[in-house]
PDB file of C-alpha atoms in Angstrom:
ATOM      1  CA  GLY A   1      10.709  -7.312  12.126  1.00 80.00           C
ATOM      2  CA  ASN A   2       9.258  -4.034  10.940  1.00 87.00           C
ATOM      3  CA  SER A   3       5.805  -2.944  12.003  1.00 92.00           C
ATOM      4  CA  VAL A   4       3.555   0.105  11.994  1.00 95.00           C
ATOM      5  CA  THR A   5       0.874   1.001  14.515  1.00 95.00           C
ATOM      6  CA  GLN A   6      -1.579   3.727  13.704  1.00 94.00           C
ATOM      7  CA  MET A   7      -4.545   5.230  15.427  1.00 84.00           C
ATOM      8  CA  GLU A   8      -7.691   3.197  15.056  1.00 80.00           C
ATOM      9  CA  GLY A   9     -10.678   4.846  13.511  1.00 83.00           C
ATOM     10  CA  PRO A  10     -13.102   5.733  12.389  1.00 94.00           C
ATOM     11  CA  VAL A  11     -12.588   9.439  12.864  1.00 96.00           C
ATOM     12  CA  THR A  12     -15.435  11.851  12.156  1.00 97.00           C
ATOM     13  CA  LEU A  13     -14.796  15.576  11.978  1.00 96.00           C
ATOM     14  CA  SER A  14     -16.535  18.753  10.959  1.00 97.00           C
ATOM     15  CA  GLU A  15     -15.198  20.812   8.090  1.00 97.00           C
ATOM     16  CA  GLU A  16     -12.336  23.155   9.096  1.00 97.00           C
ATOM     17  CA  ALA A  17     -11.489  21.029  12.141  1.00 97.00           C
ATOM     18  CA  PHE A  18      -7.926  19.987  12.981  1.00 97.00           C
ATOM     19  CA  LEU A  19      -6.971  16.438  12.079  1.00 97.00           C
ATOM     20  CA  THR A  20      -4.245  14.342  13.607  1.00 97.00           C
ATOM     21  CA  ILE A  21      -3.636  10.640  13.059  1.00 97.00           C
ATOM     22  CA  ASN A  22      -0.997   9.034  15.214  1.00 97.00           C
ATOM     23  CA  CYS A  23       1.525   6.603  13.740  1.00 98.00           C
ATOM     24  CA  THR A  24       4.416   4.842  15.451  1.00 97.00           C
ATOM     25  CA  TYR A  25       6.792   2.317  13.986  1.00 96.00           C
ATOM     26  CA  THR A  26       9.295  -0.375  14.813  1.00 95.00           C
ATOM     27  CA  ALA A  27      12.185  -0.957  12.453  1.00 92.00           C
ATOM     28  CA  THR A  28      15.562  -2.621  12.574  1.00 85.00           C
ATOM     29  CA  GLY A  29      17.307  -0.026  10.428  1.00 84.00           C
ATOM     30  CA  TYR A  30      16.607   3.415   8.992  1.00 86.00           C
ATOM     31  CA  PRO A  31      13.369   3.255   7.063  1.00 92.00           C
ATOM     32  CA  SER A  32      11.643   5.766   4.855  1.00 94.00           C
ATOM     33  CA  LEU A  33       8.187   6.684   6.124  1.00 96.00           C
ATOM     34  CA  PHE A  34       5.043   7.332   4.129  1.00 96.00           C
ATOM     35  CA  TRP A  35       1.431   8.317   4.353  1.00 97.00           C
ATOM     36  CA  TYR A  36      -0.795   6.873   1.649  1.00 96.00           C
ATOM     37  CA  VAL A  37      -4.408   7.891   1.061  1.00 96.00           C
ATOM     38  CA  GLN A  38      -7.226   5.845  -0.412  1.00 95.00           C
ATOM     39  CA  TYR A  39     -10.264   7.795  -1.586  1.00 94.00           C
ATOM     40  CA  PRO A  40     -13.558   5.909  -1.866  1.00 89.00           C
ATOM     41  CA  GLY A  41     -13.451   3.385  -4.694  1.00 84.00           C
ATOM     42  CA  GLU A  42      -9.880   4.233  -5.674  1.00 87.00           C
ATOM     43  CA  GLY A  43      -6.391   2.824  -5.287  1.00 88.00           C
ATOM     44  CA  LEU A  44      -3.623   4.069  -3.024  1.00 91.00           C
ATOM     45  CA  GLN A  45      -1.958   7.397  -3.656  1.00 91.00           C
ATOM     46  CA  LEU A  46       1.173   8.636  -1.977  1.00 93.00           C
ATOM     47  CA  LEU A  47       0.261  11.622   0.179  1.00 97.00           C
ATOM     48  CA  LEU A  48       3.665  12.469   1.604  1.00 97.00           C
ATOM     49  CA  LYS A  49       6.966  10.925   2.613  1.00 95.00           C
ATOM     50  CA  ALA A  50      10.098  11.465   4.679  1.00 96.00           C
ATOM     51  CA  THR A  51      13.334   9.623   4.170  1.00 93.00           C
ATOM     52  CA  LYS A  52      15.396  10.504   7.245  1.00 92.00           C
ATOM     53  CA  ALA A  53      15.075  11.716  10.810  1.00 93.00           C
ATOM     54  CA  ASP A  54      13.688  15.247  11.277  1.00 95.00           C
ATOM     55  CA  ASP A  55      12.488  15.423   7.663  1.00 96.00           C
ATOM     56  CA  LYS A  56       9.032  16.927   7.263  1.00 97.00           C
ATOM     57  CA  GLY A  57       6.834  15.667   4.473  1.00 97.00           C
ATOM     58  CA  SER A  58       3.998  17.893   3.264  1.00 97.00           C
ATOM     59  CA  ASN A  59       1.342  17.868   0.571  1.00 97.00           C
ATOM     60  CA  LYS A  60      -2.197  19.248   0.119  1.00 95.00           C
ATOM     61  CA  GLY A  61      -2.051  20.901   3.546  1.00 97.00           C
ATOM     62  CA  PHE A  62      -1.049  17.683   5.306  1.00 98.00           C
ATOM     63  CA  GLU A  63       2.217  17.431   7.223  1.00 98.00           C
ATOM     64  CA  ALA A  64       4.159  14.750   9.070  1.00 98.00           C
ATOM     65  CA  THR A  65       7.593  14.872  10.709  1.00 98.00           C
ATOM     66  CA  TYR A  66       9.917  11.875  10.989  1.00 97.00           C
ATOM     67  CA  ARG A  67      10.715  11.634  14.722  1.00 96.00           C
ATOM     68  CA  LYS A  68      13.406   9.049  15.326  1.00 94.00           C
ATOM     69  CA  GLU A  69      13.520   9.627  19.084  1.00 94.00           C
ATOM     70  CA  THR A  70       9.846   8.751  19.490  1.00 95.00           C
ATOM     71  CA  THR A  71       9.672   6.459  16.404  1.00 96.00           C
ATOM     72  CA  SER A  72       6.666   8.408  15.199  1.00 97.00           C
ATOM     73  CA  PHE A  73       5.296   9.951  12.016  1.00 98.00           C
ATOM     74  CA  HIS A  74       2.008  11.581  12.964  1.00 98.00           C
ATOM     75  CA  LEU A  75      -0.161  13.050  10.206  1.00 98.00           C
ATOM     76  CA  GLU A  76      -1.712  16.499  10.722  1.00 98.00           C
ATOM     77  CA  LYS A  77      -3.889  18.939   8.814  1.00 98.00           C
ATOM     78  CA  GLY A  78      -5.001  22.243  10.201  1.00 96.00           C
ATOM     79  CA  SER A  79      -8.348  22.603   8.442  1.00 95.00           C
ATOM     80  CA  VAL A  80      -9.972  19.600   6.820  1.00 97.00           C
ATOM     81  CA  GLN A  81     -12.434  19.640   3.955  1.00 97.00           C
ATOM     82  CA  VAL A  82     -15.157  17.210   2.944  1.00 97.00           C
ATOM     83  CA  SER A  83     -12.876  16.113   0.092  1.00 96.00           C
ATOM     84  CA  ASP A  84     -10.348  14.824   2.671  1.00 97.00           C
ATOM     85  CA  SER A  85     -12.700  11.981   3.572  1.00 97.00           C
ATOM     86  CA  ALA A  86     -10.667   8.850   2.886  1.00 97.00           C
ATOM     87  CA  VAL A  87      -8.722   6.005   4.448  1.00 96.00           C
ATOM     88  CA  TYR A  88      -5.191   6.976   5.501  1.00 97.00           C
ATOM     89  CA  PHE A  89      -2.369   4.458   5.805  1.00 96.00           C
ATOM     90  CA  CYS A  90       0.957   4.960   7.508  1.00 97.00           C
ATOM     91  CA  ALA A  91       3.740   2.818   6.045  1.00 96.00           C
ATOM     92  CA  LEU A  92       7.473   2.250   6.195  1.00 94.00           C
ATOM     93  CA  SER A  93      10.036   0.816   3.829  1.00 91.00           C
ATOM     94  CA  GLU A  94      13.618  -0.132   4.439  1.00 83.00           C
ATOM     95  CA  TRP A  95      13.994  -1.887   1.134  1.00 83.00           C
ATOM     96  CA  GLY A  96      12.180  -0.841  -2.018  1.00 81.00           C
ATOM     97  CA  TYR A  97      10.524  -4.185  -2.557  1.00 85.00           C
ATOM     98  CA  LYS A  98       8.520  -4.169   0.660  1.00 88.00           C
ATOM     99  CA  LEU A  99       6.206  -1.761   2.461  1.00 91.00           C
ATOM    100  CA  SER A 100       4.887  -2.444   5.945  1.00 93.00           C
ATOM    101  CA  PHE A 101       1.496  -0.819   6.530  1.00 94.00           C
ATOM    102  CA  GLY A 102      -0.555   0.200   9.502  1.00 95.00           C
ATOM    103  CA  ALA A 103      -4.172  -0.924   9.742  1.00 94.00           C
ATOM    104  CA  GLY A 104      -5.547   2.266   8.186  1.00 95.00           C
ATOM    105  CA  THR A 105      -7.678   5.061   9.641  1.00 96.00           C
ATOM    106  CA  THR A 106     -11.004   5.979   8.076  1.00 96.00           C
ATOM    107  CA  VAL A 107     -11.643   9.715   8.185  1.00 97.00           C
ATOM    108  CA  THR A 108     -15.045  11.217   7.470  1.00 97.00           C
ATOM    109  CA  VAL A 109     -15.422  14.987   7.235  1.00 97.00           C
ATOM    110  CA  ARG A 110     -18.932  16.405   7.517  1.00 97.00           C
ATOM    111  CA  ALA A 111     -20.002  19.740   6.028  1.00 95.00           C
TER     112      ALA A 111
ATOM    113  CA  GLU B   1       1.500   8.466 -18.324  1.00 88.00           C
ATOM    114  CA  ALA B   2       3.373   6.459 -15.708  1.00 85.00           C
ATOM    115  CA  GLN B   3       1.070   3.862 -14.294  1.00 93.00           C
ATOM    116  CA  VAL B   4       0.463   0.408 -12.882  1.00 96.00           C
ATOM    117  CA  THR B   5      -2.472  -1.355 -14.515  1.00 96.00           C
ATOM    118  CA  GLN B   6      -4.362  -4.228 -12.954  1.00 96.00           C
ATOM    119  CA  ASN B   7      -7.094  -6.341 -14.495  1.00 97.00           C
ATOM    120  CA  PRO B   8      -9.800  -7.107 -13.803  1.00 97.00           C
ATOM    121  CA  ARG B   9     -11.016  -4.448 -11.361  1.00 96.00           C
ATOM    122  CA  TYR B  10     -13.774  -6.692 -10.045  1.00 97.00           C
ATOM    123  CA  LEU B  11     -14.050 -10.450 -10.063  1.00 97.00           C
ATOM    124  CA  ILE B  12     -16.518 -12.905  -8.563  1.00 97.00           C
ATOM    125  CA  THR B  13     -15.579 -16.547  -8.807  1.00 96.00           C
ATOM    126  CA  VAL B  14     -16.351 -19.914  -7.267  1.00 97.00           C
ATOM    127  CA  THR B  15     -14.217 -21.934  -4.910  1.00 97.00           C
ATOM    128  CA  GLY B  16     -11.571 -23.956  -6.718  1.00 97.00           C
ATOM    129  CA  LYS B  17     -11.718 -22.250 -10.093  1.00 97.00           C
ATOM    130  CA  LYS B  18      -8.251 -21.087 -11.091  1.00 97.00           C
ATOM    131  CA  LEU B  19      -7.861 -17.401 -11.815  1.00 97.00           C
ATOM    132  CA  THR B  20      -5.174 -14.899 -12.752  1.00 98.00           C
ATOM    133  CA  VAL B  21      -5.028 -11.207 -11.953  1.00 98.00           C
ATOM    134  CA  THR B  22      -2.739  -9.332 -14.300  1.00 98.00           C
ATOM    135  CA  CYS B  23      -0.444  -6.437 -13.419  1.00 98.00           C
ATOM    136  CA  SER B  24       1.606  -4.340 -15.790  1.00 98.00           C
ATOM    137  CA  GLN B  25       3.804  -1.265 -15.228  1.00 97.00           C
ATOM    138  CA  ASN B  26       5.266   1.120 -17.789  1.00 96.00           C
ATOM    139  CA  MET B  27       7.974   2.726 -15.645  1.00 95.00           C
ATOM    140  CA  ASN B  28      10.688   0.099 -16.202  1.00 95.00           C
ATOM    141  CA  HIS B  29      10.740  -0.579 -12.454  1.00 95.00           C
ATOM    142  CA  GLU B  30      12.755  -3.517 -11.191  1.00 95.00           C
ATOM    143  CA  TYR B  31      10.666  -4.242  -8.082  1.00 96.00           C
ATOM    144  CA  MET B  32       7.053  -5.389  -8.159  1.00 96.00           C
ATOM    145  CA  SER B  33       4.800  -6.631  -5.363  1.00 96.00           C
ATOM    146  CA  TRP B  34       1.337  -7.898  -4.620  1.00 98.00           C
ATOM    147  CA  TYR B  35      -0.589  -6.881  -1.497  1.00 97.00           C
ATOM    148  CA  ARG B  36      -3.967  -7.757  -0.117  1.00 97.00           C
ATOM    149  CA  GLN B  37      -6.050  -5.305   1.897  1.00 95.00           C
ATOM    150  CA  ASP B  38      -8.389  -6.518   4.600  1.00 94.00           C
ATOM    151  CA  PRO B  39     -10.362  -4.443   7.124  1.00 89.00           C
ATOM    152  CA  GLY B  40      -8.426  -3.795  10.290  1.00 88.00           C
ATOM    153  CA  LEU B  41      -5.261  -5.385   8.892  1.00 91.00           C
ATOM    154  CA  GLY B  42      -4.068  -2.783   6.424  1.00 91.00           C
ATOM    155  CA  LEU B  43      -2.143  -4.088   3.442  1.00 94.00           C
ATOM    156  CA  ARG B  44      -0.048  -7.221   3.697  1.00 96.00           C
ATOM    157  CA  GLN B  45       2.508  -8.314   1.147  1.00 96.00           C
ATOM    158  CA  ILE B  46       1.804 -11.577  -0.666  1.00 98.00           C
ATOM    159  CA  TYR B  47       4.787 -11.904  -3.007  1.00 97.00           C
ATOM    160  CA  TYR B  48       7.436  -9.667  -4.434  1.00 96.00           C
ATOM    161  CA  SER B  49       9.883  -9.702  -7.312  1.00 96.00           C
ATOM    162  CA  MET B  50      13.220  -7.938  -7.514  1.00 94.00           C
ATOM    163  CA  ASN B  51      13.655  -8.548 -11.246  1.00 93.00           C
ATOM    164  CA  VAL B  52      12.854 -10.934 -14.068  1.00 94.00           C
ATOM    165  CA  GLU B  53      12.746 -14.539 -12.844  1.00 93.00           C
ATOM    166  CA  VAL B  54      13.450 -13.413  -9.239  1.00 93.00           C
ATOM    167  CA  THR B  55      10.464 -13.792  -6.906  1.00 96.00           C
ATOM    168  CA  ASP B  56      10.056 -14.398  -3.197  1.00 95.00           C
ATOM    169  CA  LYS B  57       7.375 -14.828  -0.560  1.00 96.00           C
ATOM    170  CA  GLY B  58       6.005 -11.934   1.392  1.00 95.00           C
ATOM    171  CA  ASP B  59       4.071 -12.173   4.635  1.00 94.00           C
ATOM    172  CA  VAL B  60       0.987 -14.058   3.408  1.00 97.00           C
ATOM    173  CA  PRO B  61       1.953 -16.218   0.405  1.00 98.00           C
ATOM    174  CA  GLU B  62      -0.169 -19.306   1.085  1.00 97.00           C
ATOM    175  CA  GLY B  63      -2.590 -20.088  -1.745  1.00 97.00           C
ATOM    176  CA  TYR B  64      -0.932 -17.738  -4.257  1.00 98.00           C
ATOM    177  CA  LYS B  65       1.610 -18.010  -7.051  1.00 98.00           C
ATOM    178  CA  VAL B  66       3.373 -15.390  -9.132  1.00 98.00           C
ATOM    179  CA  SER B  67       5.673 -15.255 -12.108  1.00 96.00           C
ATOM    180  CA  ARG B  68       7.950 -12.609 -13.603  1.00 97.00           C
ATOM    181  CA  LYS B  69       8.828 -13.574 -17.142  1.00 97.00           C
ATOM    182  CA  GLU B  70       8.986  -9.997 -18.371  1.00 97.00           C
ATOM    183  CA  LYS B  71      10.038  -6.905 -16.477  1.00 96.00           C
ATOM    184  CA  ARG B  72       6.741  -5.076 -16.971  1.00 97.00           C
ATOM    185  CA  ASN B  73       4.343  -7.898 -15.980  1.00 98.00           C
ATOM    186  CA  PHE B  74       3.744  -9.602 -12.645  1.00 98.00           C
ATOM    187  CA  PRO B  75       0.587 -11.742 -12.639  1.00 98.00           C
ATOM    188  CA  LEU B  76      -0.955 -13.132  -9.460  1.00 98.00           C
ATOM    189  CA  ILE B  77      -2.294 -16.660  -9.771  1.00 98.00           C
ATOM    190  CA  LEU B  78      -4.796 -18.358  -7.481  1.00 98.00           C
ATOM    191  CA  GLU B  79      -4.708 -22.042  -8.411  1.00 96.00           C
ATOM    192  CA  SER B  80      -7.633 -23.047  -6.199  1.00 97.00           C
ATOM    193  CA  PRO B  81      -9.295 -19.981  -4.684  1.00 98.00           C
ATOM    194  CA  SER B  82     -11.056 -20.255  -1.355  1.00 97.00           C
ATOM    195  CA  PRO B  83     -13.486 -17.855   0.368  1.00 97.00           C
ATOM    196  CA  ASN B  84     -10.755 -16.622   2.734  1.00 97.00           C
ATOM    197  CA  GLN B  85      -9.026 -15.132  -0.294  1.00 98.00           C
ATOM    198  CA  THR B  86     -11.910 -12.717  -0.771  1.00 98.00           C
ATOM    199  CA  SER B  87     -10.113  -9.391  -0.518  1.00 98.00           C
ATOM    200  CA  LEU B  88      -8.943  -6.229  -2.268  1.00 97.00           C
ATOM    201  CA  TYR B  89      -5.670  -6.826  -4.099  1.00 98.00           C
ATOM    202  CA  PHE B  90      -3.085  -4.259  -5.119  1.00 97.00           C
ATOM    203  CA  CYS B  91      -0.083  -4.514  -7.362  1.00 97.00           C
ATOM    204  CA  ALA B  92       2.794  -2.096  -6.840  1.00 96.00           C
ATOM    205  CA  SER B  93       6.099  -1.264  -8.477  1.00 95.00           C
ATOM    206  CA  THR B  94       9.236   0.540  -7.285  1.00 93.00           C
ATOM    207  CA  ARG B  95      12.466   1.417  -9.023  1.00 90.00           C
ATOM    208  CA  GLU B  96      15.612  -0.257  -7.768  1.00 87.00           C
ATOM    209  CA  GLY B  97      17.210   1.894  -5.090  1.00 81.00           C
ATOM    210  CA  GLY B  98      14.004   3.767  -4.438  1.00 80.00           C
ATOM    211  CA  THR B  99      11.412   3.295  -1.713  1.00 79.00           C
ATOM    212  CA  GLU B 100       8.335   4.996  -3.138  1.00 85.00           C
ATOM    213  CA  ALA B 101       5.834   2.463  -4.469  1.00 91.00           C
ATOM    214  CA  PHE B 102       3.336   3.134  -7.244  1.00 92.00           C
ATOM    215  CA  PHE B 103       0.072   1.268  -6.911  1.00 94.00           C
ATOM    216  CA  GLY B 104      -2.499  -0.067  -9.317  1.00 94.00           C
ATOM    217  CA  GLN B 105      -6.198   0.704  -8.924  1.00 93.00           C
ATOM    218  CA  GLY B 106      -6.907  -2.547  -7.135  1.00 95.00           C
ATOM    219  CA  THR B 107      -8.826  -5.736  -7.876  1.00 97.00           C
ATOM    220  CA  ARG B 108     -11.765  -6.623  -5.693  1.00 96.00           C
ATOM    221  CA  LEU B 109     -12.024 -10.407  -5.607  1.00 98.00           C
ATOM    222  CA  THR B 110     -14.954 -12.323  -4.172  1.00 98.00           C
ATOM    223  CA  VAL B 111     -14.743 -16.113  -3.862  1.00 98.00           C
ATOM    224  CA  VAL B 112     -18.060 -17.833  -3.178  1.00 97.00           C
TER     225      VAL B 112
END
């Protein structure tokens, strides 16, 4: 079956530091890949997505590239802000009615 | 505004007392799902529906029921809640042929 493994947290960074969260996946077909973000006390928001190999998703300074050869979709941001403090989830979907999620990574950015 | 609306946002109940969490979407999406979020486990799918009157089990369906009588609504029913169902629940919808899911704000359920 499909599964997602992402870097365990928590991760604590200083403002303007570089952030990377590793995500690898297992899938039987050709999934779409996603990063969702959950800010404190809120629901899930789509941060970025990629639908095929070598696609790069980007949003709000975050980037992730769909790497089929390494089955990875690592999330990166060059300079984090306090407002980036959140829980980040890597997820995949082969069929629109089901998402498979990683365990989530809690990121705290300190001023 | 396109949205998925869940109610209630917070609920504390006692073991065995039936409850329903409502979910409604205004995007005319065919697919709807329920997930539960637990620390260290991410989100796991409870049930999903591909259209009206079409529902199926997800990864963790035990202790839950759903119904899809109308396209916009997908309530989650706990007939006899137990403490191990204390969790954060999310409803989501997706258009047919798409993969991007839109999530509700979540319902934090505590069963004592």
